[in-house]
XYZ file of C-alpha atoms in Angstrom:
609
model
C -70.311 -5.806 10.246
C -69.963 -2.358 8.720
C -68.224 -1.315 5.542
C -64.953 0.578 5.717
C -66.483 3.749 4.248
C -69.234 3.601 6.891
C -66.605 3.471 9.618
C -64.910 6.516 8.079
C -68.191 8.396 7.819
C -68.983 7.694 11.457
C -65.560 9.011 12.459
C -66.144 12.144 10.378
C -69.461 12.748 12.149
C -68.226 11.945 15.649
C -64.970 13.917 15.447
C -66.099 16.568 12.944
C -64.131 19.506 14.344
C -60.966 17.664 15.340
C -57.883 17.235 13.175
C -57.921 14.153 10.963
C -54.761 14.746 8.923
C -51.658 16.879 9.356
C -49.377 17.326 6.372
C -46.637 19.937 5.875
C -47.905 21.972 8.854
C -51.434 22.117 7.389
C -54.398 20.431 9.036
C -57.532 18.825 7.605
C -60.493 18.325 9.911
C -62.731 15.284 9.729
C -65.630 17.456 8.542
C -63.490 18.851 5.702
C -62.389 15.351 4.686
C -66.018 14.238 4.500
C -67.154 17.319 2.548
C -64.354 17.018 -0.024
C -65.074 13.294 -0.445
C -68.791 13.938 -1.005
C -68.045 16.508 -3.706
C -65.629 14.177 -5.504
C -68.094 11.280 -5.217
C -70.722 13.466 -6.905
C -68.248 14.147 -9.743
C -67.675 10.407 -10.167
C -71.399 9.637 -10.220
C -71.910 12.399 -12.780
C -69.602 10.397 -15.043
C -71.709 7.282 -14.421
C -69.089 5.729 -12.129
C -70.582 3.453 -9.472
C -71.119 -0.152 -8.384
C -69.115 -2.663 -10.377
C -66.556 -0.073 -11.526
C -62.892 0.064 -10.550
C -61.373 3.514 -10.051
C -57.593 3.884 -9.894
C -56.385 6.514 -7.420
C -53.034 7.884 -8.625
C -50.708 9.821 -6.355
C -48.503 9.599 -3.300
C -49.274 9.504 0.424
C -51.342 12.628 1.068
C -54.644 13.954 2.320
C -55.667 14.151 -1.333
C -55.315 10.374 -1.791
C -57.313 9.629 1.360
C -60.068 11.949 0.154
C -60.140 10.151 -3.199
C -60.353 6.691 -1.608
C -63.253 7.811 0.557
C -64.961 9.378 -2.495
C -64.636 6.251 -4.648
C -66.283 4.210 -1.905
C -69.025 6.811 -1.475
C -69.719 6.468 -5.179
C -70.094 2.716 -4.679
C -67.017 1.793 -6.731
C -63.861 -0.222 -5.982
C -60.520 1.450 -5.200
C -57.227 0.585 -6.860
C -54.241 2.487 -5.417
C -51.426 3.216 -7.867
C -48.278 5.026 -6.763
C -47.340 7.665 -9.323
C -43.669 6.755 -8.877
C -44.130 3.350 -10.502
C -42.645 2.866 -13.975
C -45.164 3.816 -16.643
C -45.266 0.328 -18.163
C -46.037 -1.247 -14.785
C -48.718 1.371 -14.032
C -50.426 0.591 -17.313
C -50.154 -3.150 -16.633
C -51.900 -2.651 -13.296
C -54.620 -0.444 -14.761
C -55.312 -3.030 -17.440
C -55.184 -6.061 -15.121
C -57.449 -4.322 -12.606
C -59.964 -3.301 -15.288
C -59.876 0.323 -14.131
C -62.733 2.243 -15.732
C -61.461 5.603 -14.539
C -58.496 7.268 -12.848
C -58.375 10.030 -10.255
C -55.109 11.996 -10.396
C -54.526 13.280 -6.866
C -51.503 15.360 -7.851
C -53.615 17.379 -10.306
C -56.655 18.483 -8.354
C -58.478 15.122 -8.383
C -58.653 15.158 -12.172
C -60.949 12.340 -13.334
C -60.277 10.550 -16.610
C -62.315 7.713 -18.093
C -60.427 4.818 -19.664
C -61.959 3.776 -22.998
C -62.798 0.115 -23.435
C -62.656 -0.738 -19.736
C -65.274 -3.031 -18.254
C -66.847 -3.319 -14.782
C -65.972 -6.134 -12.417
C -67.945 -9.352 -12.798
C -70.611 -10.077 -10.205
C -74.253 -9.664 -9.375
C -76.674 -12.203 -10.778
C -78.062 -15.209 -8.946
C -77.807 -16.037 -5.250
C -74.362 -17.125 -4.113
C -72.454 -14.891 -6.530
C -70.229 -12.028 -5.368
C -71.803 -8.642 -4.699
C -70.281 -5.415 -5.912
C -70.977 -3.501 -2.721
C -68.482 -5.664 -0.813
C -65.605 -5.133 -3.257
C -63.442 -2.589 -1.429
C -60.099 -2.518 -3.223
C -57.765 -4.178 -5.671
C -54.199 -4.695 -4.442
C -51.275 -6.139 -6.328
C -48.596 -8.650 -5.463
C -45.780 -10.004 -7.564
C -46.871 -12.801 -9.909
C -45.086 -16.041 -10.807
C -46.338 -15.692 -14.396
C -44.273 -12.553 -14.912
C -47.176 -10.166 -14.318
C -48.431 -8.550 -11.097
C -51.442 -10.346 -9.586
C -54.585 -8.330 -8.863
C -56.309 -9.341 -5.620
C -59.864 -8.206 -4.867
C -60.307 -7.278 -1.203
C -63.600 -6.985 0.652
C -65.137 -4.244 2.767
C -66.069 -6.904 5.319
C -62.504 -8.113 5.724
C -61.032 -4.622 5.748
C -63.484 -3.211 8.281
C -63.077 -6.305 10.472
C -59.331 -5.696 10.664
C -59.625 -1.932 11.219
C -62.099 -2.397 14.080
C -59.978 -5.151 15.623
C -56.721 -3.175 15.545
C -58.375 -0.049 16.924
C -59.996 -1.920 19.833
C -57.127 -4.319 20.591
C -54.593 -1.519 21.060
C -56.859 1.182 22.469
C -56.353 3.571 19.549
C -58.304 6.803 19.860
C -58.280 10.616 19.597
C -55.274 10.749 21.906
C -53.096 9.067 19.267
C -51.014 10.604 16.513
C -50.026 8.115 13.811
C -47.157 8.650 11.393
C -48.258 7.805 7.832
C -45.168 6.147 6.336
C -46.596 3.631 3.855
C -46.739 4.433 0.153
C -49.452 3.446 -2.309
C -50.014 0.332 -4.444
C -50.114 -2.214 -1.626
C -52.892 -3.299 0.699
C -51.031 -2.319 3.877
C -51.706 1.322 2.971
C -55.275 0.762 4.170
C -54.330 -0.161 7.738
C -51.611 2.510 7.839
C -53.981 5.297 6.825
C -57.412 4.128 7.954
C -56.950 2.517 11.381
C -56.078 5.936 12.879
C -58.897 7.710 11.047
C -61.724 5.324 11.971
C -60.481 5.699 15.589
C -60.582 9.499 15.610
C -56.778 9.738 15.804
C -54.650 12.234 13.878
C -52.720 10.981 10.843
C -49.451 12.891 10.430
C -47.892 12.744 6.955
C -44.178 13.599 6.690
C -42.823 15.404 3.664
C -39.633 14.495 1.795
C -37.408 16.129 4.378
C -38.369 13.468 6.880
C -37.363 10.445 4.847
C -33.836 10.007 6.251
C -33.109 8.484 9.648
C -32.332 11.775 11.389
C -35.244 13.558 9.762
C -37.787 10.902 10.633
C -36.667 10.918 14.271
C -37.065 14.712 14.328
C -40.515 14.291 12.773
C -41.598 11.690 15.326
C -40.384 13.865 18.183
C -41.769 17.185 16.896
C -45.187 15.757 16.021
C -45.297 13.750 19.268
C -46.122 10.615 17.304
C -47.575 7.770 19.342
C -47.773 4.961 16.746
C -46.779 3.839 13.254
C -46.379 0.835 10.931
C -43.088 -0.149 9.284
C -40.995 -3.033 7.952
C -37.960 -4.296 9.910
C -35.490 -3.331 7.171
C -36.590 0.298 7.471
C -36.150 0.057 11.236
C -32.588 -1.188 10.680
C -31.828 1.793 8.461
C -33.223 4.238 11.020
C -30.918 2.759 13.648
C -27.865 2.516 11.367
C -27.073 6.231 11.337
C -25.340 8.334 13.969
C -26.040 7.303 17.553
C -29.210 8.862 18.916
C -28.726 9.968 22.508
C -32.182 11.359 23.165
C -35.019 8.784 23.408
C -38.459 9.525 21.956
C -40.916 8.840 24.793
C -44.170 9.652 22.952
C -44.170 6.490 20.805
C -46.257 3.752 22.429
C -46.912 1.381 19.480
C -44.723 0.127 16.628
C -46.401 -2.347 14.275
C -43.759 -4.360 12.401
C -44.689 -6.548 9.438
C -43.481 -7.823 6.091
C -40.174 -9.392 7.089
C -38.642 -11.447 9.913
C -38.291 -9.363 13.077
C -35.106 -10.032 15.035
C -34.804 -9.718 18.799
C -31.578 -7.732 18.444
C -33.444 -5.056 16.496
C -36.181 -4.957 19.137
C -33.609 -4.401 21.901
C -32.064 -1.480 20.029
C -35.559 -0.198 19.233
C -36.395 0.071 22.914
C -33.302 2.207 23.479
C -34.738 4.801 21.111
C -38.414 4.270 22.019
C -38.408 3.331 25.727
C -42.216 3.391 26.141
C -42.997 1.476 22.976
C -44.888 -1.810 22.677
C -43.532 -3.687 19.657
C -46.156 -5.702 17.769
C -45.288 -8.271 15.096
C -48.027 -8.714 12.448
C -48.341 -11.447 9.819
C -50.770 -12.323 7.049
C -50.825 -12.422 3.227
C -52.821 -10.050 1.052
C -55.039 -12.971 0.035
C -56.319 -13.319 3.602
C -56.869 -9.539 4.090
C -54.172 -7.648 5.980
C -52.802 -9.349 9.111
C -54.200 -12.587 10.535
C -51.622 -13.052 13.316
C -50.197 -10.707 15.929
C -47.617 -10.992 18.674
C -46.905 -8.495 21.436
C -43.128 -8.819 21.696
C -42.136 -9.098 25.374
C -39.323 -7.279 27.160
C -36.715 -8.545 26.787
C -37.550 -10.258 23.488
C -36.604 -13.844 22.759
C -33.302 -14.260 20.966
C -33.449 -14.493 17.171
C -36.507 -14.191 14.931
C -39.686 -13.299 16.796
C -42.850 -15.410 16.459
C -45.991 -14.009 14.870
C -48.150 -15.164 17.746
C -51.825 -16.024 17.760
C -54.625 -15.627 15.231
C -56.963 -12.686 15.161
C -60.499 -13.494 16.344
C -62.453 -15.734 13.930
C -59.275 -16.615 12.025
C -57.548 -20.000 12.291
C -54.192 -21.201 10.926
C -53.215 -24.798 10.222
C -49.669 -26.132 9.852
C -49.883 -29.101 7.484
C -47.398 -31.652 6.181
C -47.025 -32.568 2.496
C -50.007 -34.927 2.765
C -52.258 -32.227 4.209
C -52.185 -33.738 7.695
C -51.886 -31.330 10.666
C -48.387 -31.260 12.130
C -47.778 -31.945 15.798
C -46.657 -29.081 18.034
C -43.096 -28.084 17.177
C -43.088 -29.836 13.778
C -42.604 -27.719 10.650
C -45.087 -27.628 7.790
C -46.770 -25.241 5.374
C -49.041 -22.612 6.906
C -52.656 -22.514 5.696
C -54.838 -19.630 6.900
C -58.624 -19.851 7.155
C -59.682 -16.225 7.602
C -63.167 -15.090 8.550
C -63.305 -12.551 5.703
C -60.481 -13.190 3.241
C -60.101 -11.577 -0.165
C -62.311 -12.743 -2.999
C -59.311 -13.941 -4.988
C -57.388 -12.969 -8.104
C -58.873 -10.911 -10.913
C -57.762 -12.732 -14.077
C -59.101 -11.700 -17.473
C -62.199 -10.271 -15.852
C -62.919 -13.354 -13.725
C -62.414 -13.912 -10.004
C -60.128 -16.926 -9.493
C -60.050 -18.372 -5.994
C -56.629 -19.065 -4.420
C -58.171 -21.101 -1.601
C -57.994 -24.860 -1.135
C -60.477 -27.170 0.513
C -59.226 -28.936 3.624
C -60.934 -31.717 5.561
C -59.854 -31.379 9.164
C -61.493 -33.136 12.092
C -64.481 -34.056 9.983
C -65.051 -30.465 8.893
C -64.633 -28.805 5.514
C -62.379 -25.732 5.690
C -61.405 -23.258 2.966
C -57.911 -21.945 3.572
C -55.138 -20.099 1.784
C -51.847 -22.018 1.346
C -49.366 -19.269 2.168
C -46.196 -20.973 0.926
C -44.636 -20.061 4.278
C -43.130 -22.762 6.454
C -43.872 -22.594 10.154
C -44.543 -24.447 13.366
C -46.816 -24.001 16.349
C -45.750 -24.363 19.954
C -47.819 -26.026 22.640
C -49.113 -22.560 23.563
C -50.445 -22.052 20.016
C -47.868 -19.397 19.137
C -46.886 -19.546 15.451
C -43.291 -19.197 14.250
C -42.321 -18.522 10.618
C -39.387 -20.608 9.380
C -39.029 -19.456 5.766
C -40.525 -20.110 2.340
C -41.365 -23.314 0.520
C -41.069 -21.716 -2.942
C -39.270 -19.066 -4.985
C -40.941 -16.126 -3.287
C -38.988 -13.600 -1.232
C -39.708 -10.386 0.631
C -37.510 -7.350 0.152
C -38.192 -4.214 2.199
C -41.599 -5.718 2.948
C -42.458 -6.310 -0.721
C -43.536 -9.830 -1.646
C -41.661 -10.723 -4.822
C -41.931 -13.733 -7.085
C -38.425 -14.296 -8.433
C -40.031 -15.825 -11.509
C -41.510 -12.420 -12.356
C -38.033 -10.870 -12.188
C -36.588 -13.744 -14.227
C -39.310 -13.363 -16.862
C -38.600 -9.656 -17.210
C -34.843 -10.242 -17.583
C -35.384 -13.133 -19.998
C -37.590 -10.962 -22.209
C -34.644 -8.756 -23.247
C -33.089 -9.815 -26.580
C -29.519 -9.739 -25.187
C -30.313 -12.535 -22.677
C -30.132 -16.212 -23.652
C -30.751 -17.575 -20.152
C -30.783 -16.213 -16.622
C -30.827 -17.409 -13.017
C -32.244 -15.075 -10.383
C -31.865 -15.441 -6.617
C -32.030 -13.334 -3.464
C -29.154 -13.006 -1.020
C -28.901 -11.382 2.393
C -27.244 -7.969 2.253
C -26.627 -5.263 4.835
C -30.188 -4.136 5.498
C -32.428 -6.476 3.551
C -32.220 -9.092 0.832
C -30.855 -8.134 -2.569
C -31.622 -9.701 -5.951
C -28.751 -11.016 -8.055
C -29.150 -12.024 -11.712
C -26.606 -14.412 -13.249
C -26.914 -13.959 -16.985
C -25.926 -16.004 -20.004
C -25.882 -13.261 -22.602
C -24.252 -10.105 -23.898
C -22.573 -8.225 -21.030
C -22.106 -5.126 -23.202
C -25.895 -4.723 -23.341
C -26.278 -4.332 -19.564
C -27.208 -0.649 -19.772
C -30.024 -1.445 -22.207
C -31.104 -4.370 -20.026
C -31.294 -2.145 -16.938
C -33.348 0.431 -18.843
C -35.634 -2.352 -20.048
C -36.219 -3.579 -16.480
C -36.676 -0.125 -14.937
C -39.660 0.378 -17.263
C -41.287 -2.878 -16.146
C -40.410 -3.562 -12.507
C -40.723 -1.630 -9.272
C -37.389 -0.648 -7.702
C -37.435 -3.372 -5.023
C -37.607 -5.980 -7.798
C -34.623 -4.713 -9.812
C -31.496 -6.894 -9.583
C -28.724 -5.018 -7.808
C -26.038 -7.015 -9.607
C -25.717 -8.723 -12.970
C -23.064 -11.431 -13.143
C -22.266 -12.798 -16.597
C -21.232 -16.352 -17.466
C -20.568 -17.860 -20.915
C -23.054 -20.598 -20.021
C -25.137 -21.338 -16.938
C -23.952 -24.571 -15.256
C -26.244 -27.571 -15.652
C -26.921 -30.743 -13.703
C -26.567 -34.171 -15.391
C -30.320 -34.170 -16.082
C -29.950 -30.908 -18.017
C -31.548 -28.688 -15.387
C -29.901 -25.472 -14.195
C -27.544 -26.037 -11.255
C -29.313 -23.725 -8.835
C -27.038 -24.630 -5.904
C -23.863 -23.705 -7.783
C -25.352 -20.459 -9.070
C -26.674 -19.479 -5.643
C -23.186 -19.997 -4.245
C -21.697 -17.734 -6.940
C -24.203 -15.015 -6.010
C -23.595 -15.502 -2.283
C -19.813 -15.129 -2.677
C -20.188 -11.901 -4.635
C -22.515 -10.354 -2.080
C -20.287 -11.537 0.780
C -17.229 -9.992 -0.869
C -19.091 -6.720 -1.325
C -20.165 -6.704 2.324
C -16.597 -7.417 3.466
C -15.412 -4.419 1.468
C -18.111 -2.190 2.945
C -17.148 -3.280 6.466
C -13.571 -2.058 6.110
C -12.650 0.702 8.579
C -13.239 4.280 7.531
C -9.507 4.834 7.079
C -9.556 2.391 4.188
C -12.151 4.496 2.409
C -9.863 7.281 1.285
C -8.873 8.443 -2.159
C -10.607 10.466 -4.890
C -14.159 11.536 -4.107
C -15.625 9.540 -7.013
C -13.931 6.356 -5.838
C -15.179 6.865 -2.283
C -18.707 7.484 -3.541
C -18.527 4.345 -5.698
C -17.558 2.224 -2.669
C -20.537 3.630 -0.766
C -22.932 2.959 -3.653
C -21.754 -0.603 -4.025
C -21.806 -1.277 -0.284
C -25.389 -0.033 0.010
C -26.970 -1.319 -3.206
C -24.275 -3.055 -5.236
C -25.304 -6.545 -4.210
C -22.077 -8.178 -5.303
C -20.946 -5.960 -8.170
C -17.168 -5.415 -8.093
C -17.373 -2.012 -9.792
C -19.865 0.479 -11.148
C -19.627 -0.243 -14.862
C -21.661 2.786 -15.940
C -21.225 5.939 -13.883
C -24.297 7.435 -15.501
C -26.272 4.716 -13.675
C -29.220 5.759 -11.567
C -29.102 4.537 -7.948
C -32.497 2.869 -8.341
C -31.413 1.157 -11.556
C -28.691 -0.791 -9.738
C -31.036 -2.102 -7.075
C -31.361 0.852 -4.722
C -34.713 1.258 -2.972
C -36.446 3.811 -0.801
C -35.041 1.920 2.189
C -31.400 1.781 1.069
C -31.330 5.374 -0.180
C -31.749 6.377 3.471
C -28.575 4.427 4.281
C -26.839 5.977 1.253
C -27.721 9.426 2.561
C -26.311 8.696 6.023
C -23.070 7.184 4.684
C -22.389 10.013 2.222
C -22.883 12.615 4.939
C -20.507 10.734 7.240
C -17.835 9.977 4.622
C -17.768 13.477 3.121
C -18.568 15.412 6.326
C -21.488 17.260 4.727
C -25.132 17.795 5.585
C -28.036 18.058 3.147
C -31.673 16.882 2.957
C -32.363 13.397 1.634
C -34.556 14.746 -1.163
C -31.354 15.894 -2.933
C -30.457 12.259 -3.615
C -33.783 11.773 -5.390
C -33.017 14.868 -7.465
C -29.400 13.885 -8.171
C -30.104 10.171 -8.604
C -27.304 9.196 -11.008
C -23.745 8.548 -9.856
C -22.194 11.358 -11.899
C -24.909 13.777 -10.793
C -24.129 12.992 -7.152
C -20.425 13.555 -7.808
C -21.197 16.978 -9.254
C -23.570 17.731 -6.398
C -20.940 16.859 -3.766
C -18.392 18.978 -5.581
C -20.750 21.976 -5.636
C -21.633 21.337 -2.000
C -17.983 21.571 -0.992
C -17.772 24.988 -2.672
C -20.975 26.451 -1.213
C -20.352 29.178 1.377
C -21.513 28.560 4.922
C -22.549 25.007 4.137
C -25.338 26.026 1.762
C -27.076 23.380 -0.288
C -27.521 23.889 -4.039
C -31.206 23.986 -4.835
C -33.363 22.284 -7.440
C -36.819 23.112 -8.661
C -39.926 21.363 -7.417
C -40.540 20.114 -10.948
C -37.096 18.492 -11.015
C -37.763 16.843 -7.665
C -41.050 15.414 -8.907
C -39.390 14.110 -12.054
C -36.622 12.482 -10.029
C -39.093 10.836 -7.672
C -40.895 9.267 -10.588
C -37.915 6.927 -10.985
C -38.713 4.976 -7.835
C -41.680 3.555 -5.995
C -40.807 4.055 -2.385
C -41.305 2.092 0.662
C -41.850 -0.882 -0.661
C -41.852 0.306 1.266
C -44.186 -1.882 2.893
C -46.254 -4.096 0.908
C -46.456 -7.203 2.537
C -46.595 -8.240 5.671
C-alpha cells in the first residue's frame, strides 16, 4: 500500500498539465503544485525538519494549504492542520499538545517558524515500535478532560481510504469537486485529497459563495460534480428561497458527521436530480470513514443507515458484557479497522484507544465508538445515538465535559450543567449556571478564547442553585427539561408568521438572532455581543444571512456578516444599507474582513463524521 504523498506525486506526474485546483478564477496545474511543494520541502529540510517532526500548517482552505501539506510529507514530517480562525488560546493548546516543532503560515507566503523547546514524536527503536514514516497527520477531537485530544493518523490508513473512495465511485479527471471543508479536522484530507489523487479538479469557493444562494451559483457555474458536507449545512442550503432551477452536474454528495434524514434526501434530489447520496460513518480514531451507504431512491423514512463496512474493516455490535448482539438488537458499536490511527498523543506518548475483544475464538483489536447501533439481517448498520456525553454539532464531535470544564474554570461560576438540545438546523449547547449572572459578558469572552465556535453555549440560564437528587448528585433530568423548554419556546417564537415580526429594526434583528442562534435565550442581554459569541456557527450564519435579507428586503454578500459580526454593528450596517443609492453595499477593507473572520472557525464545519 502506498503513502498518501506517493499517491499525490503520481497524480502530479500523470496529470501534469491539467488543472488540479481552481480558486478565485485562478488555476493551479498538477505540475505547479508539485514544483511548489518540492521547493517548500527543501526549505523545511534546510531547517533540519524531517522524520519524527510535527509541522503545523496554519491557514484556511486554499491551494497554499494543499501545497504545504504535500511539502511537509515530502520532507518526511507529520502534518498538523490548524485553522487560523481558531481562538489563539486553542491554537496554542493544539500546537503544544501536538508537539509541533515548526509552523508554516500559508497566509504569509509559506513563512516557516521554528517553535523553541518542541520535541519530535516518539518512535523508532526496536522491532514492533511505531515508525515515523507512517505518521501522516495529527487531528484533534474534543476531549472529556477539558482539552482537545490529538490523534495520530497513518499514511497507510489515509491512502487506503483515498484509493477506496476514488475507485468505489469512479472519481477521475472528469470530476470537479467543491472544496467546502475547513482545516483542523481529519475530514479535510478526504475533501481535498480524494479528488487530487484521482486527477480531478478541486474548486475552492471564496467568501462570496458561503451563503445558500451563492453556493448554488458556485456549484452551477463551476459545473461541480461532487462534494462532501454535513447534513446541517444541507438543511441551511435548502432553507432559503425556493430554488426553481435544478443543478444537473452534481452526481455525488457525500454526507457525514450527523444523522441523515430521508426528508432531507428527498428535498436534496429536487435540487440535484442526478445526484447519488452517500452516507459515510467512522470516527477519527479509525481513520476517516469505515462505513458507507448508497441511499436509494426514494430513501427510507427517518434516519438513514450507514450501511456496510469498507473492505478489510469489520464492525461489531456488542452488549454490556461484550457479547455480540443478535440482528436487530441494539448495542455499542466497536470498529476493527484495517489501518486505524495510532492513538492519542499524550505528553509525548502514543496512548492506544483500542480494546481487545475475543470473538469466535479470535483476538480482535477494536475501537469502542460510544455510538449505539444495530445490524439488520442484511448486515446494514444503523446508528441509534450515543451512550455517553458526546454530541455532534454541525459535524463537530464535542465532549460536553470539555465545554463544562471551560465554563467551570471562570471565577464567576460555582457550578454548571451543560447539555445539547435540538434546534432549527442542528443541536445547540445550553449552559445552566449557578453563579453571577452579571458576569456573563466576561464569561463569554473567557470561552471565546478557549473554545471553537461550535462548542460555545448559545444560551446561559442562571439558577440560584442547581437542583440535586437525594444522593446529592445533580438532577440532570430536571436540568435537561429546563433547557429543552427554553429552546422549544425560542423555536415557537421563530416559527411565528412573518406578520408577527414587525416593529423597530433592532427588535426584528434581535428576534432573528435569537431564532437562529439564541438556543433558548429570551432576549439579547448585551447588544454588543458577537454572533459567534452567543453560539452562532459557520452553518447558522448562512441561515442568519438568508433571514435578514428576507425580513429587511435587502441583498448583500454573506461576508458582510463576518465583517459586521456584533449585533449593534449589524444594526448600523442595515441602516446604512437602507440609505445606499441603487442598492449599493457599504464596503469594508480586506484587513477588516480577515480580522472579523478570525473570530470563528468555520464549518465545523465538518469535523466528524
